Amino acid sequence: MKPLKIGEVAKQTGLSVKAIRFYEKIGLIPAPERIFSTGYRLYTERDVRRLRLIKRVKLLGLRLSQIEEIVKSMKGQGCDCNRIQPHLQKLVDEQLEEIDRKMRELMLLRTELKKIKKGTNKVPLPEGFCICSEIPVPLTRLGRALTL
């Protein structure tokens, strides 16, 4: 396969040129060779495969630091599912735990909001919710008092 310019790689991977440059800058892909006279980057099929992998694991919601761990586990040898699978499984398990934690927090928040919504017409807000007493009165603007 002939070396590809960054625009061609972007089309093949579905990533933006900006994203490809960023992944190169932070070391997720190695710096490609360049054409001396023009400075164009020249990417290989291996680079394209690595970028596709990065895109796929990013869709799983993994952070860049986690993606970096996966890429490093490849040790420059290209994609080998048997070598990457255990590491990817660990990161996916961590991601699922994080999602479960966020879901529990959101359910608690939902319950609290429903309690407040149900009770706001009947009883005053719970202590700590109202900050009206902390607002200085009267507020003045251009010498005139504003009423709240």
mmCIF file with all atom_site columns, C-alpha atoms in Angstrom:
data_model
loop_
_atom_site.group_PDB
_atom_site.id
_atom_site.type_symbol
_atom_site.label_atom_id
_atom_site.label_alt_id
_atom_site.label_comp_id
_atom_site.label_asym_id
_atom_site.label_entity_id
_atom_site.label_seq_id
_atom_site.pdbx_PDB_ins_code
_atom_site.Cartn_x
_atom_site.Cartn_y
_atom_site.Cartn_z
_atom_site.occupancy
_atom_site.B_iso_or_equiv
_atom_site.pdbx_formal_charge
_atom_site.auth_seq_id
_atom_site.auth_comp_id
_atom_site.auth_asym_id
_atom_site.auth_atom_id
_atom_site.pdbx_PDB_model_num
ATOM 1   C CA . MET A 1 1   ? 0.000   0.000   0.000  1.00 0.00 ? 1   MET A CA 1
ATOM 2   C CA . LYS A 1 2   ? 1.269   3.464   -0.853 1.00 0.00 ? 2   LYS A CA 1
ATOM 3   C CA . PRO A 1 3   ? 1.664   5.988   1.979  1.00 0.00 ? 3   PRO A CA 1
ATOM 4   C CA . LEU A 1 4   ? -1.404  8.138   2.608  1.00 0.00 ? 4   LEU A CA 1
ATOM 5   C CA . LYS A 1 5   ? -1.691  11.861  3.270  1.00 0.00 ? 5   LYS A CA 1
ATOM 6   C CA . ILE A 1 6   ? -3.626  12.984  6.312  1.00 0.00 ? 6   ILE A CA 1
ATOM 7   C CA . GLY A 1 7   ? -6.791  13.856  4.354  1.00 0.00 ? 7   GLY A CA 1
ATOM 8   C CA . GLU A 1 8   ? -6.943  10.350  2.898  1.00 0.00 ? 8   GLU A CA 1
ATOM 9   C CA . VAL A 1 9   ? -6.453  8.845   6.355  1.00 0.00 ? 9   VAL A CA 1
ATOM 10  C CA . ALA A 1 10  ? -9.240  11.044  7.694  1.00 0.00 ? 10  ALA A CA 1
ATOM 11  C CA . LYS A 1 11  ? -11.607 9.723   5.009  1.00 0.00 ? 11  LYS A CA 1
ATOM 12  C CA . GLN A 1 12  ? -10.657 6.096   5.652  1.00 0.00 ? 12  GLN A CA 1
ATOM 13  C CA . THR A 1 13  ? -10.988 6.337   9.441  1.00 0.00 ? 13  THR A CA 1
ATOM 14  C CA . GLY A 1 14  ? -13.869 8.773   9.795  1.00 0.00 ? 14  GLY A CA 1
ATOM 15  C CA . LEU A 1 15  ? -11.716 10.960  12.040 1.00 0.00 ? 15  LEU A CA 1
ATOM 16  C CA . SER A 1 16  ? -11.063 14.634  11.473 1.00 0.00 ? 16  SER A CA 1
ATOM 17  C CA . VAL A 1 17  ? -7.647  15.854  10.390 1.00 0.00 ? 17  VAL A CA 1
ATOM 18  C CA . LYS A 1 18  ? -7.519  17.809  13.648 1.00 0.00 ? 18  LYS A CA 1
ATOM 19  C CA . ALA A 1 19  ? -8.157  14.628  15.687 1.00 0.00 ? 19  ALA A CA 1
ATOM 20  C CA . ILE A 1 20  ? -5.440  12.721  13.827 1.00 0.00 ? 20  ILE A CA 1
ATOM 21  C CA . ARG A 1 21  ? -2.936  15.500  14.490 1.00 0.00 ? 21  ARG A CA 1
ATOM 22  C CA . PHE A 1 22  ? -4.000  15.567  18.148 1.00 0.00 ? 22  PHE A CA 1
ATOM 23  C CA . TYR A 1 23  ? -3.552  11.794  18.533 1.00 0.00 ? 23  TYR A CA 1
ATOM 24  C CA . GLU A 1 24  ? -0.107  12.147  17.001 1.00 0.00 ? 24  GLU A CA 1
ATOM 25  C CA . LYS A 1 25  ? 0.738   15.045  19.328 1.00 0.00 ? 25  LYS A CA 1
ATOM 26  C CA . ILE A 1 26  ? -0.190  13.103  22.487 1.00 0.00 ? 26  ILE A CA 1
ATOM 27  C CA . GLY A 1 27  ? 1.577   9.955   21.297 1.00 0.00 ? 27  GLY A CA 1
ATOM 28  C CA . LEU A 1 28  ? -1.357  7.645   20.528 1.00 0.00 ? 28  LEU A CA 1
ATOM 29  C CA . ILE A 1 29  ? 0.102   7.181   17.064 1.00 0.00 ? 29  ILE A CA 1
ATOM 30  C CA . PRO A 1 30  ? 3.760   7.524   16.148 1.00 0.00 ? 30  PRO A CA 1
ATOM 31  C CA . ALA A 1 31  ? 4.898   10.590  14.249 1.00 0.00 ? 31  ALA A CA 1
ATOM 32  C CA . PRO A 1 32  ? 4.591   9.685   10.568 1.00 0.00 ? 32  PRO A CA 1
ATOM 33  C CA . GLU A 1 33  ? 7.278   10.172  7.961  1.00 0.00 ? 33  GLU A CA 1
ATOM 34  C CA . ARG A 1 34  ? 7.125   13.456  6.128  1.00 0.00 ? 34  ARG A CA 1
ATOM 35  C CA . ILE A 1 35  ? 7.820   14.548  2.595  1.00 0.00 ? 35  ILE A CA 1
ATOM 36  C CA . PHE A 1 36  ? 10.887  16.750  2.964  1.00 0.00 ? 36  PHE A CA 1
ATOM 37  C CA . SER A 1 37  ? 9.939   19.326  0.342  1.00 0.00 ? 37  SER A CA 1
ATOM 38  C CA . THR A 1 38  ? 6.316   19.844  1.424  1.00 0.00 ? 38  THR A CA 1
ATOM 39  C CA . GLY A 1 39  ? 6.166   18.660  5.047  1.00 0.00 ? 39  GLY A CA 1
ATOM 40  C CA . TYR A 1 40  ? 3.151   16.448  4.260  1.00 0.00 ? 40  TYR A CA 1
ATOM 41  C CA . ARG A 1 41  ? 2.662   13.604  6.693  1.00 0.00 ? 41  ARG A CA 1
ATOM 42  C CA . LEU A 1 42  ? 2.701   10.121  5.166  1.00 0.00 ? 42  LEU A CA 1
ATOM 43  C CA . TYR A 1 43  ? 0.729   7.452   6.989  1.00 0.00 ? 43  TYR A CA 1
ATOM 44  C CA . THR A 1 44  ? 0.909   3.682   6.666  1.00 0.00 ? 44  THR A CA 1
ATOM 45  C CA . GLU A 1 45  ? -1.780  1.020   6.767  1.00 0.00 ? 45  GLU A CA 1
ATOM 46  C CA . ARG A 1 46  ? -0.642  0.282   10.340 1.00 0.00 ? 46  ARG A CA 1
ATOM 47  C CA . ASP A 1 47  ? -1.402  3.917   11.271 1.00 0.00 ? 47  ASP A CA 1
ATOM 48  C CA . VAL A 1 48  ? -4.860  3.621   9.720  1.00 0.00 ? 48  VAL A CA 1
ATOM 49  C CA . ARG A 1 49  ? -5.570  0.406   11.688 1.00 0.00 ? 49  ARG A CA 1
ATOM 50  C CA . ARG A 1 50  ? -4.385  2.017   14.918 1.00 0.00 ? 50  ARG A CA 1
ATOM 51  C CA . LEU A 1 51  ? -6.570  5.085   14.331 1.00 0.00 ? 51  LEU A CA 1
ATOM 52  C CA . ARG A 1 52  ? -9.587  2.859   13.649 1.00 0.00 ? 52  ARG A CA 1
ATOM 53  C CA . LEU A 1 53  ? -8.914  1.047   16.926 1.00 0.00 ? 53  LEU A CA 1
ATOM 54  C CA . ILE A 1 54  ? -8.639  4.365   18.770 1.00 0.00 ? 54  ILE A CA 1
ATOM 55  C CA . LYS A 1 55  ? -11.943 5.510   17.286 1.00 0.00 ? 55  LYS A CA 1
ATOM 56  C CA . ARG A 1 56  ? -13.704 2.267   18.244 1.00 0.00 ? 56  ARG A CA 1
ATOM 57  C CA . VAL A 1 57  ? -12.533 2.219   21.855 1.00 0.00 ? 57  VAL A CA 1
ATOM 58  C CA . LYS A 1 58  ? -13.305 5.931   22.181 1.00 0.00 ? 58  LYS A CA 1
ATOM 59  C CA . LEU A 1 59  ? -16.902 5.093   21.228 1.00 0.00 ? 59  LEU A CA 1
ATOM 60  C CA . LEU A 1 60  ? -16.959 2.810   24.281 1.00 0.00 ? 60  LEU A CA 1
ATOM 61  C CA . GLY A 1 61  ? -16.558 5.925   26.389 1.00 0.00 ? 61  GLY A CA 1
ATOM 62  C CA . LEU A 1 62  ? -12.998 5.242   27.451 1.00 0.00 ? 62  LEU A CA 1
ATOM 63  C CA . ARG A 1 63  ? -10.813 8.169   28.448 1.00 0.00 ? 63  ARG A CA 1
ATOM 64  C CA . LEU A 1 64  ? -7.713  9.029   26.431 1.00 0.00 ? 64  LEU A CA 1
ATOM 65  C CA . SER A 1 65  ? -5.486  7.740   29.240 1.00 0.00 ? 65  SER A CA 1
ATOM 66  C CA . GLN A 1 66  ? -7.243  4.364   29.002 1.00 0.00 ? 66  GLN A CA 1
ATOM 67  C CA . ILE A 1 67  ? -6.934  4.365   25.232 1.00 0.00 ? 67  ILE A CA 1
ATOM 68  C CA . GLU A 1 68  ? -3.245  5.079   25.648 1.00 0.00 ? 68  GLU A CA 1
ATOM 69  C CA . GLU A 1 69  ? -2.946  1.950   27.819 1.00 0.00 ? 69  GLU A CA 1
ATOM 70  C CA . ILE A 1 70  ? -4.510  -0.141  25.067 1.00 0.00 ? 70  ILE A CA 1
ATOM 71  C CA . VAL A 1 71  ? -2.274  1.347   22.384 1.00 0.00 ? 71  VAL A CA 1
ATOM 72  C CA . LYS A 1 72  ? 0.807   0.771   24.563 1.00 0.00 ? 72  LYS A CA 1
ATOM 73  C CA . SER A 1 73  ? -0.249  -2.847  25.093 1.00 0.00 ? 73  SER A CA 1
ATOM 74  C CA . MET A 1 74  ? 0.108   -3.280  21.327 1.00 0.00 ? 74  MET A CA 1
ATOM 75  C CA . LYS A 1 75  ? 3.855   -2.597  21.727 1.00 0.00 ? 75  LYS A CA 1
ATOM 76  C CA . GLY A 1 76  ? 4.110   -1.322  18.176 1.00 0.00 ? 76  GLY A CA 1
ATOM 77  C CA . GLN A 1 77  ? 3.263   -4.770  16.826 1.00 0.00 ? 77  GLN A CA 1
ATOM 78  C CA . GLY A 1 78  ? -0.100  -3.860  15.368 1.00 0.00 ? 78  GLY A CA 1
ATOM 79  C CA . CYS A 1 79  ? -3.482  -5.140  16.430 1.00 0.00 ? 79  CYS A CA 1
ATOM 80  C CA . ASP A 1 80  ? -3.444  -8.562  18.022 1.00 0.00 ? 80  ASP A CA 1
ATOM 81  C CA . CYS A 1 81  ? -6.817  -9.298  19.596 1.00 0.00 ? 81  CYS A CA 1
ATOM 82  C CA . ASN A 1 82  ? -5.421  -12.014 21.862 1.00 0.00 ? 82  ASN A CA 1
ATOM 83  C CA . ARG A 1 83  ? -2.939  -9.572  23.355 1.00 0.00 ? 83  ARG A CA 1
ATOM 84  C CA . ILE A 1 84  ? -5.329  -6.600  23.620 1.00 0.00 ? 84  ILE A CA 1
ATOM 85  C CA . GLN A 1 85  ? -8.447  -8.485  24.788 1.00 0.00 ? 85  GLN A CA 1
ATOM 86  C CA . PRO A 1 86  ? -7.538  -8.930  28.497 1.00 0.00 ? 86  PRO A CA 1
ATOM 87  C CA . HIS A 1 87  ? -6.523  -5.301  28.843 1.00 0.00 ? 87  HIS A CA 1
ATOM 88  C CA . LEU A 1 88  ? -9.604  -4.083  27.000 1.00 0.00 ? 88  LEU A CA 1
ATOM 89  C CA . GLN A 1 89  ? -11.813 -6.314  29.173 1.00 0.00 ? 89  GLN A CA 1
ATOM 90  C CA . LYS A 1 90  ? -10.349 -4.726  32.327 1.00 0.00 ? 90  LYS A CA 1
ATOM 91  C CA . LEU A 1 91  ? -11.002 -1.214  31.001 1.00 0.00 ? 91  LEU A CA 1
ATOM 92  C CA . VAL A 1 92  ? -14.539 -2.102  29.924 1.00 0.00 ? 92  VAL A CA 1
ATOM 93  C CA . ASP A 1 93  ? -15.245 -3.514  33.409 1.00 0.00 ? 93  ASP A CA 1
ATOM 94  C CA . GLU A 1 94  ? -14.000 -0.248  34.935 1.00 0.00 ? 94  GLU A CA 1
ATOM 95  C CA . GLN A 1 95  ? -16.180 1.739   32.543 1.00 0.00 ? 95  GLN A CA 1
ATOM 96  C CA . LEU A 1 96  ? -19.245 -0.333  33.473 1.00 0.00 ? 96  LEU A CA 1
ATOM 97  C CA . GLU A 1 97  ? -18.563 0.261   37.183 1.00 0.00 ? 97  GLU A CA 1
ATOM 98  C CA . GLU A 1 98  ? -18.329 4.000   36.526 1.00 0.00 ? 98  GLU A CA 1
ATOM 99  C CA . ILE A 1 99  ? -21.611 3.985   34.589 1.00 0.00 ? 99  ILE A CA 1
ATOM 100 C CA . ASP A 1 100 ? -23.315 2.053   37.412 1.00 0.00 ? 100 ASP A CA 1
ATOM 101 C CA . ARG A 1 101 ? -22.009 4.574   39.968 1.00 0.00 ? 101 ARG A CA 1
ATOM 102 C CA . LYS A 1 102 ? -23.270 7.512   37.901 1.00 0.00 ? 102 LYS A CA 1
ATOM 103 C CA . MET A 1 103 ? -26.653 5.833   37.464 1.00 0.00 ? 103 MET A CA 1
ATOM 104 C CA . ARG A 1 104 ? -26.989 5.365   41.251 1.00 0.00 ? 104 ARG A CA 1
ATOM 105 C CA . GLU A 1 105 ? -26.112 9.037   41.781 1.00 0.00 ? 105 GLU A CA 1
ATOM 106 C CA . LEU A 1 106 ? -28.622 10.138  39.139 1.00 0.00 ? 106 LEU A CA 1
ATOM 107 C CA . MET A 1 107 ? -31.365 7.993   40.695 1.00 0.00 ? 107 MET A CA 1
ATOM 108 C CA . LEU A 1 108 ? -30.708 9.608   44.090 1.00 0.00 ? 108 LEU A CA 1
ATOM 109 C CA . LEU A 1 109 ? -30.810 13.042  42.480 1.00 0.00 ? 109 LEU A CA 1
ATOM 110 C CA . ARG A 1 110 ? -34.059 12.171  40.703 1.00 0.00 ? 110 ARG A CA 1
ATOM 111 C CA . THR A 1 111 ? -35.631 11.018  43.967 1.00 0.00 ? 111 THR A CA 1
ATOM 112 C CA . GLU A 1 112 ? -34.583 14.228  45.749 1.00 0.00 ? 112 GLU A CA 1
ATOM 113 C CA . LEU A 1 113 ? -35.882 16.416  42.923 1.00 0.00 ? 113 LEU A CA 1
ATOM 114 C CA . LYS A 1 114 ? -39.231 14.613  42.943 1.00 0.00 ? 114 LYS A CA 1
ATOM 115 C CA . LYS A 1 115 ? -39.506 15.133  46.716 1.00 0.00 ? 115 LYS A CA 1
ATOM 116 C CA . ILE A 1 116 ? -38.811 18.825  46.320 1.00 0.00 ? 116 ILE A CA 1
ATOM 117 C CA . LYS A 1 117 ? -41.255 19.151  43.414 1.00 0.00 ? 117 LYS A CA 1
ATOM 118 C CA . LYS A 1 118 ? -43.972 17.352  45.335 1.00 0.00 ? 118 LYS A CA 1
ATOM 119 C CA . GLY A 1 119 ? -43.481 19.380  48.490 1.00 0.00 ? 119 GLY A CA 1
ATOM 120 C CA . THR A 1 120 ? -42.751 22.908  47.253 1.00 0.00 ? 120 THR A CA 1
ATOM 121 C CA . ASN A 1 121 ? -46.401 23.956  47.066 1.00 0.00 ? 121 ASN A CA 1
ATOM 122 C CA . LYS A 1 122 ? -47.255 22.585  50.532 1.00 0.00 ? 122 LYS A CA 1
ATOM 123 C CA . VAL A 1 123 ? -44.268 23.235  52.767 1.00 0.00 ? 123 VAL A CA 1
ATOM 124 C CA . PRO A 1 124 ? -41.241 25.520  52.704 1.00 0.00 ? 124 PRO A CA 1
ATOM 125 C CA . LEU A 1 125 ? -38.058 24.281  51.106 1.00 0.00 ? 125 LEU A CA 1
ATOM 126 C CA . PRO A 1 126 ? -35.770 22.225  53.341 1.00 0.00 ? 126 PRO A CA 1
ATOM 127 C CA . GLU A 1 127 ? -33.198 24.197  55.317 1.00 0.00 ? 127 GLU A CA 1
ATOM 128 C CA . GLY A 1 128 ? -30.180 25.040  53.199 1.00 0.00 ? 128 GLY A CA 1
ATOM 129 C CA . PHE A 1 129 ? -32.147 25.329  49.944 1.00 0.00 ? 129 PHE A CA 1
ATOM 130 C CA . CYS A 1 130 ? -33.278 28.898  50.461 1.00 0.00 ? 130 CYS A CA 1
ATOM 131 C CA . ILE A 1 131 ? -30.629 31.588  50.214 1.00 0.00 ? 131 ILE A CA 1
ATOM 132 C CA . CYS A 1 132 ? -32.968 34.586  50.261 1.00 0.00 ? 132 CYS A CA 1
ATOM 133 C CA . SER A 1 133 ? -31.703 35.666  53.690 1.00 0.00 ? 133 SER A CA 1
ATOM 134 C CA . GLU A 1 134 ? -28.157 35.803  52.338 1.00 0.00 ? 134 GLU A CA 1
ATOM 135 C CA . ILE A 1 135 ? -29.026 38.375  49.624 1.00 0.00 ? 135 ILE A CA 1
ATOM 136 C CA . PRO A 1 136 ? -28.461 41.933  50.863 1.00 0.00 ? 136 PRO A CA 1
ATOM 137 C CA . VAL A 1 137 ? -31.624 44.012  50.795 1.00 0.00 ? 137 VAL A CA 1
ATOM 138 C CA . PRO A 1 138 ? -32.235 46.528  49.398 1.00 0.00 ? 138 PRO A CA 1
ATOM 139 C CA . LEU A 1 139 ? -30.110 46.130  46.303 1.00 0.00 ? 139 LEU A CA 1
ATOM 140 C CA . THR A 1 140 ? -29.413 49.480  44.714 1.00 0.00 ? 140 THR A CA 1
ATOM 141 C CA . ARG A 1 141 ? -28.789 50.331  41.136 1.00 0.00 ? 141 ARG A CA 1
ATOM 142 C CA . LEU A 1 142 ? -28.027 53.833  40.063 1.00 0.00 ? 142 LEU A CA 1
ATOM 143 C CA . GLY A 1 143 ? -29.160 55.134  43.406 1.00 0.00 ? 143 GLY A CA 1
ATOM 144 C CA . ARG A 1 144 ? -32.597 53.461  43.347 1.00 0.00 ? 144 ARG A CA 1
ATOM 145 C CA . ALA A 1 145 ? -33.605 50.536  45.501 1.00 0.00 ? 145 ALA A CA 1
ATOM 146 C CA . LEU A 1 146 ? -34.638 47.346  43.721 1.00 0.00 ? 146 LEU A CA 1
ATOM 147 C CA . THR A 1 147 ? -37.251 45.113  45.247 1.00 0.00 ? 147 THR A CA 1
ATOM 148 C CA . LEU A 1 148 ? -37.006 41.364  45.118 1.00 0.00 ? 148 LEU A CA 1
#
